[in-house]
JSON list of C-alpha atoms in Angstrom, two decimals:
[
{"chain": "A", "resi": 27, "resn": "UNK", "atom": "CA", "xyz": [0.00, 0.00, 0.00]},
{"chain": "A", "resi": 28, "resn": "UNK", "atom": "CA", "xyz": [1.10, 3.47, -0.94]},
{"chain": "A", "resi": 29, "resn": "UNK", "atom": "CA", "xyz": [0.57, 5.76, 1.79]},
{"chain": "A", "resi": 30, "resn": "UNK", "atom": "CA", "xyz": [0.82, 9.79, 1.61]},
{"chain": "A", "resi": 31, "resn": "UNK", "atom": "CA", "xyz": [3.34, 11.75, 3.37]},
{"chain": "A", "resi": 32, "resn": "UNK", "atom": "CA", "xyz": [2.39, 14.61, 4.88]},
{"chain": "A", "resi": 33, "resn": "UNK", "atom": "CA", "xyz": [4.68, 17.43, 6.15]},
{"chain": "A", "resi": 34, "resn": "UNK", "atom": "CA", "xyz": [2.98, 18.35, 9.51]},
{"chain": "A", "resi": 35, "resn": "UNK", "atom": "CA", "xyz": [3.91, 22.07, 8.82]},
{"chain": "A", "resi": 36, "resn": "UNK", "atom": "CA", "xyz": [1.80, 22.47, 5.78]},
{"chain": "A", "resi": 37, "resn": "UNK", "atom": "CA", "xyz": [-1.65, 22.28, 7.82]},
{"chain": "A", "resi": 38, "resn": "UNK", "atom": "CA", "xyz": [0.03, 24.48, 10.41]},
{"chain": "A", "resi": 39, "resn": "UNK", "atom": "CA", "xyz": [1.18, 26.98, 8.48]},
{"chain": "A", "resi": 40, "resn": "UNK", "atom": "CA", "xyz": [-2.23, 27.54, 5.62]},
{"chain": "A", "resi": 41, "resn": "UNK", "atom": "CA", "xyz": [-4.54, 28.89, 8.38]},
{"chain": "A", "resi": 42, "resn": "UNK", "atom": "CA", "xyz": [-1.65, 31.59, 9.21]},
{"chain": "A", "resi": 43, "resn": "UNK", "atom": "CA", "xyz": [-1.10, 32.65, 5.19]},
{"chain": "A", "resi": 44, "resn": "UNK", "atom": "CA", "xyz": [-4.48, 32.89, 4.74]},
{"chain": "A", "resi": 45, "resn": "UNK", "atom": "CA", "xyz": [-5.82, 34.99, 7.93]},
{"chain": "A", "resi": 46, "resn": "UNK", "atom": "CA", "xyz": [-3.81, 37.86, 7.27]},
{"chain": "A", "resi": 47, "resn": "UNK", "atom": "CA", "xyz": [-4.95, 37.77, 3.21]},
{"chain": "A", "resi": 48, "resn": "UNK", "atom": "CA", "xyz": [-8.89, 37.66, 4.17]},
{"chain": "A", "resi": 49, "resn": "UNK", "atom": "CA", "xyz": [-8.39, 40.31, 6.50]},
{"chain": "A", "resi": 50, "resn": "UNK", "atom": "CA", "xyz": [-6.92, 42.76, 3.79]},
{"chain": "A", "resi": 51, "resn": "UNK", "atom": "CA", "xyz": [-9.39, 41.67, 1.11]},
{"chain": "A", "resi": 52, "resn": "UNK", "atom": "CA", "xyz": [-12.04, 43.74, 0.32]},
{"chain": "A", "resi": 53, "resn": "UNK", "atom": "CA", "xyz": [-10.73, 46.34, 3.04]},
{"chain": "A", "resi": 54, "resn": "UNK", "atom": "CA", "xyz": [-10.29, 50.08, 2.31]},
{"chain": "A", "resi": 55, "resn": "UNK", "atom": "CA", "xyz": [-7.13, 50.88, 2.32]},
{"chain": "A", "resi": 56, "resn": "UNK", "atom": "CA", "xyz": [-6.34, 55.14, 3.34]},
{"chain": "A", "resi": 57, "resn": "UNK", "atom": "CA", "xyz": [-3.08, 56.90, 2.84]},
{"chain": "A", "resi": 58, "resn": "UNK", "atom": "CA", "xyz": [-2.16, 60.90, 4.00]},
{"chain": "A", "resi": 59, "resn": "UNK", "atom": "CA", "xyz": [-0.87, 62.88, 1.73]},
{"chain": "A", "resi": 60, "resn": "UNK", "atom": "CA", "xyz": [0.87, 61.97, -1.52]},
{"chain": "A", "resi": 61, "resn": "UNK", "atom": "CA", "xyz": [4.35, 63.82, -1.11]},
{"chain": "A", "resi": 62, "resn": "UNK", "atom": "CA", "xyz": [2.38, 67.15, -2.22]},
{"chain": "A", "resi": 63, "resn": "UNK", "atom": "CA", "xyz": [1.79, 65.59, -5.60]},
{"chain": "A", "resi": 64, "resn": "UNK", "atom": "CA", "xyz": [-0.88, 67.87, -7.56]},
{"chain": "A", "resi": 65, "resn": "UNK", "atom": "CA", "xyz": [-2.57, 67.27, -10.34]},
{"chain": "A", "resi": 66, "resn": "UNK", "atom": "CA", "xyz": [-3.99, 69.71, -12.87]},
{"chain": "A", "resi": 67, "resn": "UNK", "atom": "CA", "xyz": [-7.27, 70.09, -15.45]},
{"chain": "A", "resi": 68, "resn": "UNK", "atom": "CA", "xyz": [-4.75, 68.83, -18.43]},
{"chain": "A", "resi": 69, "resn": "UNK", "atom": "CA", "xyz": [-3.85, 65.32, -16.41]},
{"chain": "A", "resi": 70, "resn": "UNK", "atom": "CA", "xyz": [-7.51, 64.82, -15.18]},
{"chain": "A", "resi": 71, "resn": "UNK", "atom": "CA", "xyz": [-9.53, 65.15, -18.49]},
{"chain": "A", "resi": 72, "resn": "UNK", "atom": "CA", "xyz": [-11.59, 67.72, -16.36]},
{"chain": "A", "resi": 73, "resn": "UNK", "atom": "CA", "xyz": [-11.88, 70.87, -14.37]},
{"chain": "A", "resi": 74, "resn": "UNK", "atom": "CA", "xyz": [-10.74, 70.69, -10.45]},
{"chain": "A", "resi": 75, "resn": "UNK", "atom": "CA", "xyz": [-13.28, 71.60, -7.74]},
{"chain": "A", "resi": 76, "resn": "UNK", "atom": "CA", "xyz": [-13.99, 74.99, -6.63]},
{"chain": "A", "resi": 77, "resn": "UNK", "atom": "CA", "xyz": [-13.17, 73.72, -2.77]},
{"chain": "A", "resi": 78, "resn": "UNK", "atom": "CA", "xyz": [-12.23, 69.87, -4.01]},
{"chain": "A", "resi": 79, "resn": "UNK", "atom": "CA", "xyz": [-11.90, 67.10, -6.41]},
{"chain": "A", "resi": 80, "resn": "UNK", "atom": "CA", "xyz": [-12.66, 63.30, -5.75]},
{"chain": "A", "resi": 81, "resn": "UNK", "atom": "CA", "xyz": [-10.35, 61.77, -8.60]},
{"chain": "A", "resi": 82, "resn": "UNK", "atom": "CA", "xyz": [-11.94, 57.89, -9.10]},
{"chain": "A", "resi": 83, "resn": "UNK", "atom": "CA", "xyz": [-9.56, 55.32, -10.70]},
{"chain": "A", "resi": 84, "resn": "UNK", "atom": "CA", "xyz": [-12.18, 52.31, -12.21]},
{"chain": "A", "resi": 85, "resn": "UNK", "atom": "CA", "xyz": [-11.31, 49.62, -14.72]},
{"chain": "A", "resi": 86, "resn": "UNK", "atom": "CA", "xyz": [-14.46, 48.59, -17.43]},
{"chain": "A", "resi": 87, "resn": "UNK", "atom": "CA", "xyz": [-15.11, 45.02, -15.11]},
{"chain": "A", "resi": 88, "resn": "UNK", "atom": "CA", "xyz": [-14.58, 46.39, -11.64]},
{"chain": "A", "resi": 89, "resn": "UNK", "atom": "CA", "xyz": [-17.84, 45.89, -9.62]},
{"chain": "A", "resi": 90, "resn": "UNK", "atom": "CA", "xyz": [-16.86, 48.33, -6.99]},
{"chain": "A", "resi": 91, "resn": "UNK", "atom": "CA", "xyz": [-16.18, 50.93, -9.32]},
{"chain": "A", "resi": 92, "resn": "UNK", "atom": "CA", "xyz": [-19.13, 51.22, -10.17]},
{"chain": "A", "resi": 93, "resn": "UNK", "atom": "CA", "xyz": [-20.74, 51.53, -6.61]},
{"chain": "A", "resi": 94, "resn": "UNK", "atom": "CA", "xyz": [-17.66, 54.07, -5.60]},
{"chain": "A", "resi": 95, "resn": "UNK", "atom": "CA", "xyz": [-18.94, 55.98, -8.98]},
{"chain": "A", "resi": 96, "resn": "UNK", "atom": "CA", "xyz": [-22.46, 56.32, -7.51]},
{"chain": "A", "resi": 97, "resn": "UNK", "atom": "CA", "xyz": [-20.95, 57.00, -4.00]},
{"chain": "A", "resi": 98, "resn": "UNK", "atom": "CA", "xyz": [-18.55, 60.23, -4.82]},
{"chain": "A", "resi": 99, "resn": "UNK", "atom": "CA", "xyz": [-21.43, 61.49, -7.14]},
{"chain": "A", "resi": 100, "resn": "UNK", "atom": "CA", "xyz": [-23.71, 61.50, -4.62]},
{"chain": "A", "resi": 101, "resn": "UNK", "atom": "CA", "xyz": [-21.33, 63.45, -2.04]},
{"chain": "A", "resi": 102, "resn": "UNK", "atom": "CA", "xyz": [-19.47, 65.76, -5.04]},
{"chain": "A", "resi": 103, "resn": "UNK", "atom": "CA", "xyz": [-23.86, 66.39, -5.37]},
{"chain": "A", "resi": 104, "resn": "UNK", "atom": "CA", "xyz": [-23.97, 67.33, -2.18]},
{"chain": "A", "resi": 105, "resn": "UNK", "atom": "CA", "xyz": [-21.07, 69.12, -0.59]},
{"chain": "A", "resi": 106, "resn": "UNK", "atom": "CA", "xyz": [-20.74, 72.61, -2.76]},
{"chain": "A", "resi": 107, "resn": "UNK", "atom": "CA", "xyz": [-17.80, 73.27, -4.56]},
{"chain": "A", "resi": 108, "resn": "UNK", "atom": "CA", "xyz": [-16.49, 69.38, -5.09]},
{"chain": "A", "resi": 109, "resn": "UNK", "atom": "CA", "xyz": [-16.24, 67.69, -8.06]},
{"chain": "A", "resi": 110, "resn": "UNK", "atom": "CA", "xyz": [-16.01, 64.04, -9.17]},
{"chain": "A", "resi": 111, "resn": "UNK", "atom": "CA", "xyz": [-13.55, 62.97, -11.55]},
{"chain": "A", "resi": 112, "resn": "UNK", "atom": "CA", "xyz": [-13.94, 59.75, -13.27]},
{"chain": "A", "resi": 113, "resn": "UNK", "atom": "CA", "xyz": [-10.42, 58.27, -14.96]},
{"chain": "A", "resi": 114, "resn": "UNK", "atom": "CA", "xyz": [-10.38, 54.61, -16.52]},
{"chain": "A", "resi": 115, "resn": "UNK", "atom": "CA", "xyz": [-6.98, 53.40, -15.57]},
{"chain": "A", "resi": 116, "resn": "UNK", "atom": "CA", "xyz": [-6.60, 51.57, -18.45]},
{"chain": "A", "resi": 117, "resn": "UNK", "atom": "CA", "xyz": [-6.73, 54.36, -20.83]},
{"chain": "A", "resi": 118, "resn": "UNK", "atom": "CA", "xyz": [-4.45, 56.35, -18.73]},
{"chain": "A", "resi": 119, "resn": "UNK", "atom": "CA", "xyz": [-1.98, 54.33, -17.81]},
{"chain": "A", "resi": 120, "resn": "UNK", "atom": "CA", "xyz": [0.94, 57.07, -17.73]},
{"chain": "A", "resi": 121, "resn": "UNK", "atom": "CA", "xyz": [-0.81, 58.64, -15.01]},
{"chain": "A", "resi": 122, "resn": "UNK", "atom": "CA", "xyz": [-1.68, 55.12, -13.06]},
{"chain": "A", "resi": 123, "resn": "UNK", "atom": "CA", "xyz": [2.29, 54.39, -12.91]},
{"chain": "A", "resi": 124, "resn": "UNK", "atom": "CA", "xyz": [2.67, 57.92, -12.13]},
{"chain": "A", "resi": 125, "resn": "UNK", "atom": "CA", "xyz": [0.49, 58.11, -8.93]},
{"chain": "A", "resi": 126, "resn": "UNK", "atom": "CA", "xyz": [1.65, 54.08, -7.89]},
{"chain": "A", "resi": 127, "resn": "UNK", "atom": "CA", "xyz": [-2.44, 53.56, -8.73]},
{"chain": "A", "resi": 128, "resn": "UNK", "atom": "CA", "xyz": [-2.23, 49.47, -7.85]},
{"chain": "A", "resi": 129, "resn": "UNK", "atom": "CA", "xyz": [-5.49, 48.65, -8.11]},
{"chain": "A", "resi": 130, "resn": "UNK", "atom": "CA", "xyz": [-9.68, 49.62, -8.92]},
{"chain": "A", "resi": 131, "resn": "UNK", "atom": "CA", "xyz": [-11.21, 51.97, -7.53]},
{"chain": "A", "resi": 132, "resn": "UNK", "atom": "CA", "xyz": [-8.60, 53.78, -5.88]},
{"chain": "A", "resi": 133, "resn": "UNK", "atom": "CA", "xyz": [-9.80, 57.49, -4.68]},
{"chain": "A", "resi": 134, "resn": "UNK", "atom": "CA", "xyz": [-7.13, 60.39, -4.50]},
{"chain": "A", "resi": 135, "resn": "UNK", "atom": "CA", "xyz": [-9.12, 63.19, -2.98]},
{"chain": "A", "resi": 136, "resn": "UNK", "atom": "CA", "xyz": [-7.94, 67.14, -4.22]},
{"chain": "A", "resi": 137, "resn": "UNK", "atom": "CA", "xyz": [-7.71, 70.23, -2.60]},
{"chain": "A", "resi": 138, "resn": "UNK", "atom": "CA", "xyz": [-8.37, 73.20, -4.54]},
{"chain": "A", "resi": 139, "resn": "UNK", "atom": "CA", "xyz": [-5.21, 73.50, -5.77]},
{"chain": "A", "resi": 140, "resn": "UNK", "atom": "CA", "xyz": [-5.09, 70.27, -6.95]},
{"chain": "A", "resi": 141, "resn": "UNK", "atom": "CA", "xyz": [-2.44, 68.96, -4.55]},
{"chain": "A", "resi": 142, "resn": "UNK", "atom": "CA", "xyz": [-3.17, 65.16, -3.01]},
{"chain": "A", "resi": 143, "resn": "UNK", "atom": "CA", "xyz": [-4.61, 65.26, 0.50]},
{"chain": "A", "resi": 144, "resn": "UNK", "atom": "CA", "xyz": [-5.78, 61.00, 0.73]},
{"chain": "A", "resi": 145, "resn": "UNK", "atom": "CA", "xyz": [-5.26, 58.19, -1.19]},
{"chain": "A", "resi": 146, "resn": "UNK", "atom": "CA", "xyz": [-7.65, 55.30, -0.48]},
{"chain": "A", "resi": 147, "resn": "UNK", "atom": "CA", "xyz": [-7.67, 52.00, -2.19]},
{"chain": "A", "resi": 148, "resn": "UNK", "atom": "CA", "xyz": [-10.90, 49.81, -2.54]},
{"chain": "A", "resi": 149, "resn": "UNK", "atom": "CA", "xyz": [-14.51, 50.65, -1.93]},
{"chain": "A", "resi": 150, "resn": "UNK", "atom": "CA", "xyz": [-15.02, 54.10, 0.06]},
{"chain": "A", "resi": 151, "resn": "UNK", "atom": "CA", "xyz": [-17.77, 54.84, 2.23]},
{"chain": "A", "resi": 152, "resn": "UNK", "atom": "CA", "xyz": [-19.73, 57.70, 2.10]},
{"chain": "A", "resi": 153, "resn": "UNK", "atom": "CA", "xyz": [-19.03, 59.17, 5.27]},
{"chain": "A", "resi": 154, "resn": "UNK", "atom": "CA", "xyz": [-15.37, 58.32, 4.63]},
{"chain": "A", "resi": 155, "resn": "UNK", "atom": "CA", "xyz": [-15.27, 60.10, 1.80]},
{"chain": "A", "resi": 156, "resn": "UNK", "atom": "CA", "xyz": [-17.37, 63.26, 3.68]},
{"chain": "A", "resi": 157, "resn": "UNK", "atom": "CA", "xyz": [-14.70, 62.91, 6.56]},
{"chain": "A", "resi": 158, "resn": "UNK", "atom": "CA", "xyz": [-11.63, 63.11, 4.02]},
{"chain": "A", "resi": 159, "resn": "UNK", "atom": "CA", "xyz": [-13.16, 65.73, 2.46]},
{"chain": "A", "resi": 160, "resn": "UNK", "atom": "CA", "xyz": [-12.75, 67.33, 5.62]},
{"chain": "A", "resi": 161, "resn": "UNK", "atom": "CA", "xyz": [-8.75, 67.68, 5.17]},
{"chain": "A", "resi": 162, "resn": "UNK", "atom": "CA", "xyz": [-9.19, 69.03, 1.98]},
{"chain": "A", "resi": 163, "resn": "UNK", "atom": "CA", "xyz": [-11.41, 72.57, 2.65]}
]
């Protein structure tokens, strides 16, 4: 009979790799400032905010996007002088590498000036987005 070997280590050690991966998953991800990187109407396709601009990476397949879409319209709809700024990464790849953009969505919120106040990474929620707004009027 041909039996299986086993390392004992192997069941050990999966429940610790994959702990720390389902925790990140799915998780927004927030960064300060970007080094006082700014950005301008010519990189953005569009006009900055009068007070901000909520600068939305998306990809065509990205599920997410699509809900982070509907959430930074609705607060660029309601907080006066901020705008929303879709960019498909893929089309704008120069600026992706640029900004270390790693994945869909990723939100870079704008003060009025155009200079990078947070970076967040994954699905924002509205009153995350409101709050970070806060940094950047």
């Amino acid at each position: 009979m041909t039996g299986l070997v086993v390392c004992p280590g192997t069941f050990a050690a999966a429940p610790v790799h994959g702990v720390p991966h389902k925790r990140r998953n799915g998780r927004t991800r927030v960064r300060g400032r970007d080094d006082g990187k700014r950005l301008g109407a010519a990189e953005l396709g569009g006009e900055l905010g009068e007070r901000a601009t909520l600068v939305q990476f998306s990809s065509a397949f990205c599920a997410p996007c699509r809900a982070t879409r509907r959430v930074l319209g609705e607060v660029a709809a309601m907080v006066p002088g901020v705008t929303h700024v879709e960019i498909d990464a893929e089309a704008r790849l120069d600026l992706v590498r640029a900004l270390g953009i790693l994945k869909t969505p990723t939100v870079l919120v704008l003060d009025s000036g155009g200079r990078v106040v947070r970076r967040a990474a994954g699905q924002p929620r509205k009153v995350d987005v409101i709050a970070a707004l806060g940094e950047a009027v």
